[in-house]
Each structure stands twice: as structure tokens, then as C-alpha cells.
XYZ file of C-alpha atoms in Angstrom:
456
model
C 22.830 -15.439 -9.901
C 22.662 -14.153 -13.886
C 25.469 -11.937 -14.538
C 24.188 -9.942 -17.512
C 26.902 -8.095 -19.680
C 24.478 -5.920 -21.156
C 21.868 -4.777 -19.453
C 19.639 -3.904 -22.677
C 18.915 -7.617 -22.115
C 17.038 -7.092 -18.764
C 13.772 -7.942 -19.977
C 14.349 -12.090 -19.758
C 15.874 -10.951 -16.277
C 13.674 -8.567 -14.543
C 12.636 -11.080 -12.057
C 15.430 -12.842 -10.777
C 19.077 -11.468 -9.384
C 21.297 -10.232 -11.918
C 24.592 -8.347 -11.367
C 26.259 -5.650 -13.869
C 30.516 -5.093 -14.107
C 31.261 -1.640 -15.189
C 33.290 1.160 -13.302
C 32.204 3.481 -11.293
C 32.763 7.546 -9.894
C 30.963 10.631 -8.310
C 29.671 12.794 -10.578
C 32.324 15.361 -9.383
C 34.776 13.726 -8.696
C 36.330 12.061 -11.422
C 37.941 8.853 -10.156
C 37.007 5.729 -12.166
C 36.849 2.506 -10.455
C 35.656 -1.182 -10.956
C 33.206 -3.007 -9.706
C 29.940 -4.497 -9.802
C 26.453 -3.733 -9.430
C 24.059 -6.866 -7.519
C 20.368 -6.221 -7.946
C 17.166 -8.193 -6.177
C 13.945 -7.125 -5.209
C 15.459 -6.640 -1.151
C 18.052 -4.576 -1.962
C 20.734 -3.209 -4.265
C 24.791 -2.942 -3.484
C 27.553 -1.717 -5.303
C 31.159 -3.678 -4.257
C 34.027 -1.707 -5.722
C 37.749 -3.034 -5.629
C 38.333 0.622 -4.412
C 37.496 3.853 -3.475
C 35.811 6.502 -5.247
C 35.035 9.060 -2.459
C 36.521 11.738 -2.282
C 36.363 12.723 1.725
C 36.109 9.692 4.167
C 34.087 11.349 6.400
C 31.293 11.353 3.846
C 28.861 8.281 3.741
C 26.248 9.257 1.502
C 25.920 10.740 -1.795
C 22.506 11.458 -3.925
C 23.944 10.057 -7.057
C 26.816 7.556 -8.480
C 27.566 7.359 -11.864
C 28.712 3.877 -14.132
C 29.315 2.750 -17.450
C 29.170 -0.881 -18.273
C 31.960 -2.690 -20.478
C 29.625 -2.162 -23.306
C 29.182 1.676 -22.653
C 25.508 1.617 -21.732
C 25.793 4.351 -18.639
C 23.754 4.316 -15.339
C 22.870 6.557 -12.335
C 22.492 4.824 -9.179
C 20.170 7.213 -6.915
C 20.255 7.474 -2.578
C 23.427 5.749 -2.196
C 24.739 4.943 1.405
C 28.044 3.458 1.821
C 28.071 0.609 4.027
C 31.711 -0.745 4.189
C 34.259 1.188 5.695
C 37.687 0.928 6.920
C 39.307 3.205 9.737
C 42.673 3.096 7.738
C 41.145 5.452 5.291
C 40.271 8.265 7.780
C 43.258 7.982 9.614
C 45.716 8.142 6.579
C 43.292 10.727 5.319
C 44.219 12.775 8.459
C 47.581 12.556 7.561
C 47.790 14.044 4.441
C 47.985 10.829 2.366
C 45.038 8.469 0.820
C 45.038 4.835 0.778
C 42.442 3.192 -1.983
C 40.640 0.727 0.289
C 37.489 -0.959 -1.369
C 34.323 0.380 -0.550
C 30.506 -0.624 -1.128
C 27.407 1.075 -0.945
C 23.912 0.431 -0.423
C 21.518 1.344 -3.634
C 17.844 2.596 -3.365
C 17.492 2.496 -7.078
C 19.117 2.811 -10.553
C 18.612 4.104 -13.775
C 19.627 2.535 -16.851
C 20.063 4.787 -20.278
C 21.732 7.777 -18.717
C 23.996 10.260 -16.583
C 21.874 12.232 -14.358
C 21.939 14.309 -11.043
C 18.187 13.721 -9.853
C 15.279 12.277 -10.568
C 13.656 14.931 -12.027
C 16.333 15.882 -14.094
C 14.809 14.079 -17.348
C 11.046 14.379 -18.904
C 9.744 11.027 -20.462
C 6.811 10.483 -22.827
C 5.638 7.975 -21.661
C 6.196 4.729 -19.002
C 5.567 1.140 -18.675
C 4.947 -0.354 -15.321
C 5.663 -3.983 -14.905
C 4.551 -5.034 -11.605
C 5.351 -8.828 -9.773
C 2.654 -11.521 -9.785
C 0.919 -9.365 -12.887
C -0.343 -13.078 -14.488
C -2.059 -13.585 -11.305
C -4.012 -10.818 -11.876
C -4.986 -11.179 -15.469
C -4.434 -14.895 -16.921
C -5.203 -14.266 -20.469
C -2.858 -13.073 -23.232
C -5.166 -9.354 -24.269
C -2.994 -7.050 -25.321
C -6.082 -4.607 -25.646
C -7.188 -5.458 -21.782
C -8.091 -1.573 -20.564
C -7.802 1.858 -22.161
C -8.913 4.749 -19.709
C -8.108 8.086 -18.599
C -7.993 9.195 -15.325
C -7.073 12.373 -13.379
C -9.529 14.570 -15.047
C -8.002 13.161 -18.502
C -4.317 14.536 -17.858
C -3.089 10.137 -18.153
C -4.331 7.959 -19.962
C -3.441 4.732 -18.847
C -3.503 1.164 -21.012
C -3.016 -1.735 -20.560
C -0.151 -4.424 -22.121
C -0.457 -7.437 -21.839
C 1.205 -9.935 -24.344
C 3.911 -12.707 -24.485
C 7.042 -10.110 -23.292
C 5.372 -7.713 -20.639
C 2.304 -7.813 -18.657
C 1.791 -4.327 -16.943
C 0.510 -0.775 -18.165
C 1.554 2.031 -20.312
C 1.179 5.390 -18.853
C 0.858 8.439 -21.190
C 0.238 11.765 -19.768
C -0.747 14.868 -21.802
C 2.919 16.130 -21.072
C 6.254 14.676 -20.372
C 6.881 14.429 -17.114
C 9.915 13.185 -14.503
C 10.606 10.157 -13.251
C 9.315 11.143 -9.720
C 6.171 12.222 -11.527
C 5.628 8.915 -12.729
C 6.850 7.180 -9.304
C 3.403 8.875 -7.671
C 1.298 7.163 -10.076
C 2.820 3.999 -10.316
C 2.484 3.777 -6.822
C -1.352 4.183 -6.982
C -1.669 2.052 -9.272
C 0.866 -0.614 -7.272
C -1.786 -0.090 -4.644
C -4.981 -0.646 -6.248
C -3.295 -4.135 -7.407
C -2.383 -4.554 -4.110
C -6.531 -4.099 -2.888
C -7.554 -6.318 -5.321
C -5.016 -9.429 -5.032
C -4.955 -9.214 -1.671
C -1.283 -9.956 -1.356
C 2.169 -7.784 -1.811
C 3.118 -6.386 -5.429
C 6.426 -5.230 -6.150
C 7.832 -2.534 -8.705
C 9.805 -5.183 -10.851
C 10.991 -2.130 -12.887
C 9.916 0.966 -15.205
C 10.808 1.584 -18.435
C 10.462 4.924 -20.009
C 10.492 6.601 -23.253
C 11.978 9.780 -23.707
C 10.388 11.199 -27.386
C 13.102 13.634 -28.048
C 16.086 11.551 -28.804
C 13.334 8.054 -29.073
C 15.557 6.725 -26.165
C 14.528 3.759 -23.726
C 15.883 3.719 -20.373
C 14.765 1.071 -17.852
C 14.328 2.331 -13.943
C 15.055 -0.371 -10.535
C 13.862 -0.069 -7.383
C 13.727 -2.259 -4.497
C 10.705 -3.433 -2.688
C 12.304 -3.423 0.952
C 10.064 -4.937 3.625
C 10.754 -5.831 7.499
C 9.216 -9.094 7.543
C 9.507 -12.274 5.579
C 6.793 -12.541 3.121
C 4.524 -15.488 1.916
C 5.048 -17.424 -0.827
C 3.533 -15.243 -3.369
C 3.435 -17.650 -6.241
C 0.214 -19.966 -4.392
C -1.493 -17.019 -3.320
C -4.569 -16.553 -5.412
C -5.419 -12.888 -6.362
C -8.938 -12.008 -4.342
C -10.421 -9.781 -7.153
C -9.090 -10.813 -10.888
C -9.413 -8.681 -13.782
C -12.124 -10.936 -14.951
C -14.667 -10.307 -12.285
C -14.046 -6.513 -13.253
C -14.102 -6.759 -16.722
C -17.184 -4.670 -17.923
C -16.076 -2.023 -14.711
C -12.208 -2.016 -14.872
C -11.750 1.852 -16.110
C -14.876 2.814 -13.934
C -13.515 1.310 -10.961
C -9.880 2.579 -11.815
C -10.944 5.776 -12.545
C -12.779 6.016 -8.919
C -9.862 4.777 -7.324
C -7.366 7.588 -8.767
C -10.340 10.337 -7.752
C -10.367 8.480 -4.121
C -6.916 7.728 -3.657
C -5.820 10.773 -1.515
C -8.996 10.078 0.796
C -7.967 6.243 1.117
C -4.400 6.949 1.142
C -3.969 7.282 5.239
C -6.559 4.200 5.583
C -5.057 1.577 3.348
C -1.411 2.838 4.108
C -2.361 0.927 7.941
C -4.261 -1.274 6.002
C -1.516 -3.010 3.813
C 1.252 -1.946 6.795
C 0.848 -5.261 8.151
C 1.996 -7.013 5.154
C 5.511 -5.605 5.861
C 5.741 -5.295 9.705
C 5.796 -7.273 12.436
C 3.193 -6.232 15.385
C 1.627 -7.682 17.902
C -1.665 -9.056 18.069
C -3.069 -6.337 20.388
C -1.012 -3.667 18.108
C -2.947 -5.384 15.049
C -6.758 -5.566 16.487
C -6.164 -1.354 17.082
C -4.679 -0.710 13.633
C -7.850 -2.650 11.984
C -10.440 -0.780 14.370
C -8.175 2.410 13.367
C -9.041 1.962 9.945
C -12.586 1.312 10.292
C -12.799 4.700 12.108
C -10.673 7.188 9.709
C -12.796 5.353 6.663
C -16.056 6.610 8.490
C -14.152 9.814 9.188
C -13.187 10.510 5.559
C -15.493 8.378 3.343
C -19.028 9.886 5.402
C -17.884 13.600 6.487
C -21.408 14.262 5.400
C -23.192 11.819 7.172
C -25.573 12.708 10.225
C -27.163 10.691 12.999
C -29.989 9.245 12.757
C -32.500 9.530 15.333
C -36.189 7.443 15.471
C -39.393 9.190 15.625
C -40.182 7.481 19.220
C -36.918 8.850 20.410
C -37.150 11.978 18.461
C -41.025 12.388 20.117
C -39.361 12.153 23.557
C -36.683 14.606 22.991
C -39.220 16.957 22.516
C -41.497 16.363 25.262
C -38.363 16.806 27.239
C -37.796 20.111 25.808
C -40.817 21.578 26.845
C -40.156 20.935 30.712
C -36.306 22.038 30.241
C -37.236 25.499 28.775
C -39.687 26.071 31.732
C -37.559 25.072 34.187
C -33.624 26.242 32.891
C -33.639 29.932 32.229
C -30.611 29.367 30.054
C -31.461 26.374 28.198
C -31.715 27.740 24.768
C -27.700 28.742 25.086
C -27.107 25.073 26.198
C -29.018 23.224 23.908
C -26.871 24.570 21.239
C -23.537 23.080 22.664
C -25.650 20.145 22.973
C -26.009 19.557 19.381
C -23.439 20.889 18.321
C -21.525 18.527 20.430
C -24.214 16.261 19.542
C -22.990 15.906 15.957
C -19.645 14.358 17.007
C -19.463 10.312 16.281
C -18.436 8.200 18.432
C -16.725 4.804 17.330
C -19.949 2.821 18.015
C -22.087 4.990 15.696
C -19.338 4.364 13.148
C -19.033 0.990 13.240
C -23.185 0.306 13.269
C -23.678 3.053 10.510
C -21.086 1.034 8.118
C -22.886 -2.399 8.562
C -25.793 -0.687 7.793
C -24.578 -0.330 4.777
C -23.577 -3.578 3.390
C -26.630 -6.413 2.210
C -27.711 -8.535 4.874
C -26.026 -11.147 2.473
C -22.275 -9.910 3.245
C -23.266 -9.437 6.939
C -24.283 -12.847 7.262
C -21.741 -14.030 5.539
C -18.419 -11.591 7.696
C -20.680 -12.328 10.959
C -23.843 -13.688 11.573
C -26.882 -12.319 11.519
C -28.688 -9.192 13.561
C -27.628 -9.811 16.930
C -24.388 -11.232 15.937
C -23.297 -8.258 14.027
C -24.507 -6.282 17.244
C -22.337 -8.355 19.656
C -18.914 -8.313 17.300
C -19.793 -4.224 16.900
C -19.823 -3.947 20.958
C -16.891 -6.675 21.124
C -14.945 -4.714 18.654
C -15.291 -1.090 20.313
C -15.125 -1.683 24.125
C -12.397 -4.368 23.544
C -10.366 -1.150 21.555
C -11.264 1.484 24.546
C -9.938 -0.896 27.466
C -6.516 -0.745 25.233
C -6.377 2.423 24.651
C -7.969 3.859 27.774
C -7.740 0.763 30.551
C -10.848 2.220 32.499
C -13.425 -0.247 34.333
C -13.788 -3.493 33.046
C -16.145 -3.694 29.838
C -18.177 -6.847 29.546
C -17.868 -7.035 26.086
C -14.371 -6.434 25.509
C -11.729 -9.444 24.477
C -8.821 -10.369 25.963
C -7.508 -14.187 24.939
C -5.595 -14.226 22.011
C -8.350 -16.304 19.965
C -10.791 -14.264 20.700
C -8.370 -11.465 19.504
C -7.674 -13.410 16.286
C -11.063 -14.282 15.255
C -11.937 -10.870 15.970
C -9.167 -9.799 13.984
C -9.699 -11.794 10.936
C -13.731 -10.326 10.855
C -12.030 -6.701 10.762
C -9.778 -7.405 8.218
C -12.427 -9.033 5.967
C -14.754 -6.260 7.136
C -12.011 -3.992 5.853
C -11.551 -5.563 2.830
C -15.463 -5.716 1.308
C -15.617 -2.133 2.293
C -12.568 -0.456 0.548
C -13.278 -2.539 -2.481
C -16.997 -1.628 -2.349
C -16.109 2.158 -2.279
C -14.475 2.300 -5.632
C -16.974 0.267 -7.339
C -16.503 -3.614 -6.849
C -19.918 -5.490 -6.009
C -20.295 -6.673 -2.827
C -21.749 -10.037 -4.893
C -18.318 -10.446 -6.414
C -16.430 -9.614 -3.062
C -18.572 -12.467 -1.248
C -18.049 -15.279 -4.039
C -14.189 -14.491 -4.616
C -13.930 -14.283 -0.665
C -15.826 -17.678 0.198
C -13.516 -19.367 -2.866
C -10.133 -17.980 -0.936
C -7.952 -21.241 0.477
C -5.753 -18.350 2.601
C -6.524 -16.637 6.079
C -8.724 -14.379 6.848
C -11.471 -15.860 4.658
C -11.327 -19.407 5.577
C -11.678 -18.673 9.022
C -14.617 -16.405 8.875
C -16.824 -19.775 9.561
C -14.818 -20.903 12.516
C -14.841 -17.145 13.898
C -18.449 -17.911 13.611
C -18.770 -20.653 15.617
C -16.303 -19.715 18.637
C -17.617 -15.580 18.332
C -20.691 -16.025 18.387
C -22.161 -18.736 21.045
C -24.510 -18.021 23.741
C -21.436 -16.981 25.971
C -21.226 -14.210 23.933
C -24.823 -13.396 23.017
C -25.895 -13.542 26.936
C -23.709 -10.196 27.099
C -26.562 -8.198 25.227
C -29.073 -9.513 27.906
């Protein structure tokens, strides 16, 4: 573990552990004591050689206060304590205090300053350095992207040179830390779409212009699950591929994001959570469903002449023979207008060149067996009517099936804010990691005449 004295030498330490000595106290409460702060990117803990509470019977606190043996001060935010000793309550109860040492769990820290929240400071302006950035963009450019998003109120740029690879954000005014926490997180996200894999707030760093101080914000990146190896994972969609469309496609992302927001949040959730497989296949159809919902409010049915012919044919001998059928024919379409998950799933494919769909699942009558797999396999879990004869139930059929969502998913998330469904199928067929390299064995098991005698 680095021990760093000062921490105004973070920068050749904001990956790894590091652990500050200071001493510590409630804001009011002014009882001083030792200890040390222990920082990585799955938690944060403060060990004390004492106590600094004031009542026992108080575990939490939104803020502790610390100065480092060099004076630099720090605000430790959502602080939970998390060692206790029943000899302090009990002496407490008695009228006396013993000073037992205590330790608390951190959510995240400030660096620079004494403050009660988080939006108790404006900053200028803030650089986000997020994990496995050289992934993303290989090449030293410290001019790499210069755009302005949310109807021009941040301009965001990018910095990229031998020190820090992230971005600056600027927005017309200063604004709090939590202000800047919301867009960081978007942007956290958007990285997250393209590389396919987990990225981490390493840290913030913000300027505030008044007094032209720097202050330097932590945060953990908590997660339920034990995470892959990050540093072999190859990033899906580099900045490279995006070059000439980077502040088009970032720009439509920050306009989108509140649409997406519900979709992708079940869409990345199974990078931090266990689940089962069954729990899995219904979180991917899930998505594909609220994406239809949100992304094609707009969008009607579409009917063929033949059928739309025959409607009307059938019309004629209905209104002679149903005195009321005008006042039922308008529940009919207006109930008519609903989609149901079938329609949802076709009217997406139809979307995408015959290219990708060849590619994610075969051709014609393939894509119409894994659309009628995919739906009655998610109504016999959700509703466990009659038998379907299309729906799954071993666990590799499950998996493939899975895998074809997810990569499904994938083309059609990065397709909506402005990625080419060209790029998405070379970058995908070039991936060594799962689902993409099982796309062609999905194939082979998916979609044999076992499967395609079910549309007979």
C-alpha cells in the first residue's frame, strides 16, 4: 500500500491504494483525534486510535472533518461507523465516557477544504479522470474533442497528454460538486457503452476561480460481484472508429440520456450483480421492450394492403349485421394501437441492415425463429400458461439466447446515438470476449432444423 504524506501528490497515485495520517473530528464537535484515512476503488475507511463521537448511540454522520500533518484539510462525506464497542454505551449510560477507537466506513472525500455538503462550494470548472481511459483512446492528443452539449450550457474537452487522460468540463456557470457528479456520470456511462466493460470514477479534480484553488474529489466504485480483469479487455468502440463523429455522437447521447437512462441502467446492472440465468434472459428481453417503448412512442403498426383489403370487406358485413359496431370498432383500434412484445421485437430488426442481422442471427427465418424463441420463452416465465413450442428451457439454449440479446442490445443502443452499424459489426466480429465470439456457435446450436421445424 503507498502511504502518501501529502496528498497534493495524488496524481502518481490515483490508481492504486494509498492511505493519509492526519486527525480527525465532527464538524461540531470539536474533539481532535488521530488516525488514518485507507482509500481503493471498493471502499474507503477511516481507523481512529479513538473516539470522536459525541453520542454512542449515533452511527452515522453526513460529514467528518481532517487535516493532514502537512495542513492540507479534507471532508469525508456519508460516513457510517462500522466498529463499535458496547463499553462505550454502557459507560455512556453512566455518566462517564471511555475513548474506545472507532472506524467508519467512507462514501467519498474531498481534498482542498472544510465543508458541510456537497453543494456547499461552486467550481469553475472539473476534470474527470476515468479507469481504463488509454483503452479508450491510445494516442497522446491533447486536442482529442471540443464540444458543447446541453443546449451549449457545458462545454466539454478533452485532455489527453502524458499526466491525465480524461475530460475537462466547463459550464457557463459555476456549479456544485453534485452538479458535476450528474454529468460525470453520463459521461462514465457513455464510456461504459462504448468499451463494453466497467469504468470507474478514479477521481475529480476541480477548480474553484475565486481563490484559483484545486481540490481533488474520491469516490468509490462499489460493486456486488467480482469483476474481470479489466486490463485484457479490449474497448468495443475506440475513439478512433468515432473520430470524424465523436461530438455528434456525444452530443446525441447527452440529448438521449434521460430516455436511455432506465434501459441501460438494466443494461450495464449485470456487470455488478449476480443473477440467475433465467433472471438475466428477462432483464435483456426487458430492455428490448422499454427501448421500443421510449425510443418509437411514435411509431404505428403496419398493416399490408392484402390484409388491409380484408379488413374492409369485413367491415361491410359487421356494420350490417352489429347495430353497434361503429361504438366498438373504436375500442378496437384504439386498443388496436397497443404493441405487443412480438411487434416490438420484429419492428426493431426491421430496422437494422440485413448485414447486422445476418451477422447477430441468421438470416430471414432465423431472425423469425430467435424473435418467437425470445418472446414466448419470456411469457412462460413471467406468466407459466400452456406450454409454448417455441419457448427455451435448457440452460444453453438460455445462454445462446442470451448472448444474441445482449449483442442485439448492444448494436442498437450504440446505433441510436449515432455509431454505424458498419463499425459496430467489424469491432464486434474482432472481440476475443463473450458475447461476440459466441454469436457463431449460437448460430449453429439456435438455429438447426430442430428449431426451424417449429415455424412449420
Amino acid at each position: 500500500m503507498v502511504f502518501v504524506s501529502n496528498p497534493k501528490v495524488m496524481d502518481e497515485t490515483m490508481s492504486r491504494n494509498f492511505e493519509i495520517n492526519g486527525y480527525w473530528w465532527i464538524p461540531h464537535f470539536d474533539k481532535k483525534v488521530e488516525g488514518i484515512l485507507y482509500f481503493n476503488q471498493k471502499k474507503v475507511k477511516l481507523e481512529l486510535k479513538g473516539s470522536i463521537s459525541e453520542d454512542p448511540n449515533i452511527d452515522e454522520y453526513k460529514v467528518i472533518w481532517g487535516e493532514t500533518e502537512n495542513g492540507e484539510e479534507l471532508t469525508l462525506f456519508n460516513t457510517y461507523r462500522t466498529l463499535y464497542d458496547m463499553r462505550v454505551l454502557d459507560s455512556y449510560k453512566q455518566g462517564s465516557k471511555i475513548d474506545i477507537p472507532e472506524s467508519y466506513s467512507i462514501n467519498s472525500f474531498l481534498v482542498g477544504g472544510l465543508y458541510r455538503n456537497l453543494d456547499s462550494v461552486k467550481f469553475s470548472s472539473c476534470k474527470f479522470l476515468p479507469s481504463h481511459f488509454h483503452q479508450w483512446i491510445q494516442k497522446i492528443d491533447s486536442t482529442f474533442m471540443d464540444t458543447y452539449v446541453e443546449d451549449a450550457t457545458l462545454r466539454i474537452k478533452g485532455l489527453n497528454n502524458c499526466y491525465q487522460r480524461g475530460f475537462i468540463l466547463q459550464p457557463k456557470n459555476s456549479q456544485s460538486i453534485n452538479w458535476y457528479l450528474t454529468y460525470t456520470d453520463k459521461l462514465r456511462k457513455l464510456l461504459m457503452l462504448m468499451s463494453g466493460h466497467p469504468i470507474f470514477n478514479e477521481r475529480l479534480e476541480f477548480l474553484n476561480e475565486t481563490d484559483q484553488r484545486k481540490y481533488t474529489y474520491f469516490i468509490t466504485g462499489r460493486s456486488t460481484k467480482k469483476l474481470p480483469d479489466l486490463q485484457m479487455k479490449q474497448c468495443l468502440i475506440r475513439y478512433v472508429d468515432i473520430e470524424k463523429d465523436v461530438c455528434r455522437i456525444f452530443s446525441k447521447w447527452f440529448t438521449l440520456y434521460e430516455d436511455l437512462k432506465i434501459v441501460t441502467g438494466i443494461y450495464f446492472s449485470d456487470w455488478y450483480m449476480d443473477k440467475f440465468l433465467e433472471m438475466k434472459f428477462l432483464n435483456a428481453v426487458q430492455v428490448i421492450e422499454i427501448f421500443h417503448s421510449w425510443m418509437r412512442k411514435d411509431e404505428k403498426k403496419v398493416i399490408s394492403s392484402e390484409s388491409h383489403a380484408a379488413l374492409e370487406r369485413a367491415k361491410l358485413v359487421l356494420k350490417e349485421a352489429i347495430p353497434d359496431y361503429n361504438k366498438i370498432i373504436k375500442v378496437q383500434l384504439k386498443e388496436g394501437k397497443k404493441f405487443v412484445l412480438q411487434n416490438r421485437f420484429e419492428n426493431l430488426l426491421k430496422e437494422l441492415d440485413e448485414k447486422t442481422k445476418e451477422f447477430l442471427l441468421g438470416n430471414d427465418e432465423e431472425v423469425t425463429v430467435f424473435t418467437n424463441q425470445a418472446v414466448q420463452t419470456r411469457n412462460h416465465f413471467t406468466h407459466y400458461g400452456k406450454e409454448q413450442k417455441f419457448s427455451l428451457s435448457s440452460h444453453t439454449e438460455l445462454t445462446y439466447t442470451l448472448y444474441r440479446l445482449k449483442a442485439l442490445i448492444t448494436v442498437l443502443l450504440l446505433k441510436e446515438i449515432g455509431v454505424s452499424e458498419l463499425i459496430i459489426r467489424q469491432k464486434m466480429r474482432n472481440r476475443v470476449d463473450i458475447p461476440y465470439t459466441q454469436l457463431h456457435t449460437a448460430k449453429k446450436f439456435l438455429n438447426t432444423e430442430k428449431y426451424l421445424s417449429l415455424l412449420d
